[in-house]
Amino acid sequence: MTRLNKSLKHYEVILTFCDTVQDILSVTLFFQYGVSTLIICVVMTGLALPSSIEFRAFLAMFLFTMTLRIFVPGFLGTQLSHESEELMIATYYSEWIPRSESFKRSFKLFRERIATPIVITGLKMFPLTLLTFVSIMKTAYSFFTLIRTVQEE
């Protein structure tokens, strides 16, 4: 029973920490993701234009950096959500059936608390996940294609 209570308290600490991170980084991540879409589009357009090899290398490195800048939070956000979902699954593999009624009540409370996966969002508008990363990359490429089409006409 003590171990379960420690787990409940530890999970509360994790949730508090995630709420703090959410409050601090929400606006920053929103603008970072929004601006990164435009920057990636502009850099891809610059790579498509004739220029020196040094400038192209600079743009390629910058493109890699901007991509990594939005990939890492998306990857970590996906990991956080996945691990919190795995916690719910892990509870069913524990030896809870032969336990006391007080343990079962605490266990039920714990399961209810972890039923919703932990998700960090950008300004409460989009989750930091790999799906969001892919969506941003698709949007940047769509803008790039639009710019290239307009340039060719």
Coordinates of C-alpha atoms in Angstrom, one line a residue:
M1 CA 0.0 0.0 0.0
T2 CA 2.8 2.4 0.8
R3 CA 4.4 1.9 -2.6
L4 CA 1.2 2.6 -4.3
N5 CA 0.8 5.9 -2.3
K6 CA 4.3 6.8 -3.2
S7 CA 3.5 6.2 -6.9
L8 CA 0.4 8.4 -6.6
K9 CA 2.4 11.2 -5.0
H10 CA 5.2 10.8 -7.6
Y11 CA 2.7 10.9 -10.5
E12 CA 1.2 14.1 -9.0
V13 CA 4.7 15.6 -8.9
I14 CA 5.1 14.7 -12.6
L15 CA 1.8 16.3 -13.5
T16 CA 2.7 19.5 -11.5
F17 CA 6.0 19.6 -13.4
C18 CA 4.3 19.1 -16.8
D19 CA 1.8 21.9 -15.9
T20 CA 4.8 24.2 -15.0
V21 CA 6.5 23.4 -18.3
Q22 CA 3.3 24.0 -20.1
D23 CA 2.8 27.4 -18.5
I24 CA 6.4 28.5 -19.2
L25 CA 6.8 27.2 -22.8
S26 CA 3.3 27.2 -24.2
V27 CA 3.5 30.6 -25.9
T28 CA 7.2 30.1 -26.9
L29 CA 6.5 26.8 -28.5
F30 CA 3.5 28.2 -30.4
F31 CA 5.5 30.9 -32.0
Q32 CA 8.5 28.6 -32.6
Y33 CA 6.4 26.1 -34.5
G34 CA 4.5 28.9 -36.4
V35 CA 7.7 30.8 -37.4
S36 CA 9.6 27.6 -38.2
T37 CA 7.0 26.7 -40.9
L38 CA 7.7 30.0 -42.7
I39 CA 11.5 29.8 -42.2
I40 CA 11.7 26.3 -43.5
C41 CA 9.7 27.3 -46.5
V42 CA 11.9 30.4 -47.2
V43 CA 15.1 28.3 -46.8
M44 CA 13.8 25.6 -49.2
T45 CA 13.1 28.4 -51.7
G46 CA 16.6 29.8 -51.2
L47 CA 18.0 26.3 -51.9
A48 CA 16.1 26.1 -55.1
L49 CA 17.6 29.4 -56.4
P50 CA 21.0 29.5 -58.1
S51 CA 23.7 30.4 -55.6
S52 CA 27.2 29.6 -54.5
I53 CA 28.0 26.2 -52.9
E54 CA 29.0 27.9 -49.6
F55 CA 25.6 29.7 -49.4
R56 CA 23.8 26.4 -50.3
A57 CA 25.8 24.6 -47.5
F58 CA 24.8 27.4 -45.1
L59 CA 21.1 27.1 -46.1
A60 CA 21.2 23.3 -45.8
M61 CA 22.7 23.5 -42.3
F62 CA 20.2 26.1 -41.3
L63 CA 17.3 24.0 -42.7
F64 CA 18.6 21.0 -40.7
T65 CA 18.8 23.1 -37.6
M66 CA 15.3 24.5 -38.0
T67 CA 13.9 21.0 -38.6
L68 CA 15.7 19.7 -35.6
R69 CA 14.4 22.6 -33.5
I70 CA 10.8 21.5 -34.1
F71 CA 11.5 17.8 -34.2
V72 CA 12.9 17.4 -30.7
P73 CA 9.9 18.9 -28.8
G74 CA 7.6 16.8 -31.0
F75 CA 9.6 13.7 -30.4
L76 CA 9.8 14.3 -26.6
G77 CA 6.1 15.2 -26.5
T78 CA 5.2 11.9 -28.2
Q79 CA 7.4 10.0 -25.8
L80 CA 5.8 11.7 -22.8
S81 CA 2.3 10.8 -24.1
H82 CA 3.3 7.3 -25.0
E83 CA 4.9 6.6 -21.6
S84 CA 1.8 8.0 -19.7
E85 CA -0.4 5.7 -21.8
E86 CA 1.9 2.7 -21.1
L87 CA 1.5 3.4 -17.4
M88 CA -2.2 2.7 -17.6
I89 CA -1.6 -0.5 -19.4
A90 CA 1.0 -1.5 -16.8
T91 CA -1.5 -1.2 -14.0
Y92 CA -3.5 -4.1 -15.3
Y93 CA -0.5 -6.3 -15.3
S94 CA 0.1 -5.7 -11.6
E95 CA -1.0 -8.1 -8.8
W96 CA -4.0 -6.0 -7.7
I97 CA -6.8 -8.6 -7.6
P98 CA -5.8 -10.5 -4.3
R99 CA -5.1 -7.2 -2.5
S100 CA -7.1 -5.6 0.3
E101 CA -10.1 -3.3 -0.3
S102 CA -8.2 -0.2 0.8
F103 CA -5.5 -1.0 -1.8
K104 CA -8.1 -1.5 -4.5
R105 CA -9.6 1.9 -3.7
S106 CA -6.2 3.6 -3.9
F107 CA -5.5 1.6 -7.0
K108 CA -8.8 2.6 -8.6
L109 CA -8.0 6.3 -7.8
F110 CA -4.6 5.8 -9.4
R111 CA -6.1 4.3 -12.6
E112 CA -8.6 7.1 -12.8
R113 CA -5.8 9.7 -12.4
I114 CA -3.7 8.2 -15.2
A115 CA -6.6 7.5 -17.6
T116 CA -5.8 10.7 -19.5
P117 CA -2.4 10.8 -21.2
I118 CA -0.1 13.7 -20.5
V119 CA 0.1 16.1 -23.4
I120 CA 2.1 19.3 -23.7
T121 CA 0.5 21.8 -26.1
G122 CA 1.5 25.0 -27.9
L123 CA -0.8 27.7 -26.6
K124 CA -3.5 25.0 -26.0
M125 CA -4.0 24.8 -29.8
F126 CA -1.8 21.9 -30.9
P127 CA -0.1 19.0 -29.2
L128 CA 3.7 18.6 -29.3
T129 CA 3.8 15.3 -31.2
L130 CA 5.5 13.8 -34.2
L131 CA 2.2 14.1 -36.0
T132 CA 2.3 17.9 -35.5
F133 CA 5.9 17.9 -36.7
V134 CA 4.9 16.0 -39.9
S135 CA 2.0 18.4 -40.4
I136 CA 4.3 21.4 -40.1
M137 CA 6.8 19.9 -42.6
K138 CA 3.9 19.2 -45.0
T139 CA 2.6 22.8 -44.6
A140 CA 6.1 24.2 -45.2
Y141 CA 6.5 22.1 -48.3
S142 CA 3.1 23.1 -49.6
F143 CA 4.0 26.8 -49.2
F144 CA 7.3 26.1 -51.0
T145 CA 5.5 24.5 -53.9
L146 CA 3.1 27.4 -54.1
I147 CA 6.1 29.9 -54.2
R148 CA 7.9 27.8 -56.8
T149 CA 4.7 27.7 -59.0
V150 CA 4.3 31.4 -58.7
Q151 CA 7.9 32.0 -59.5
E152 CA 7.8 29.9 -62.7
E153 CA 4.8 31.8 -64.1

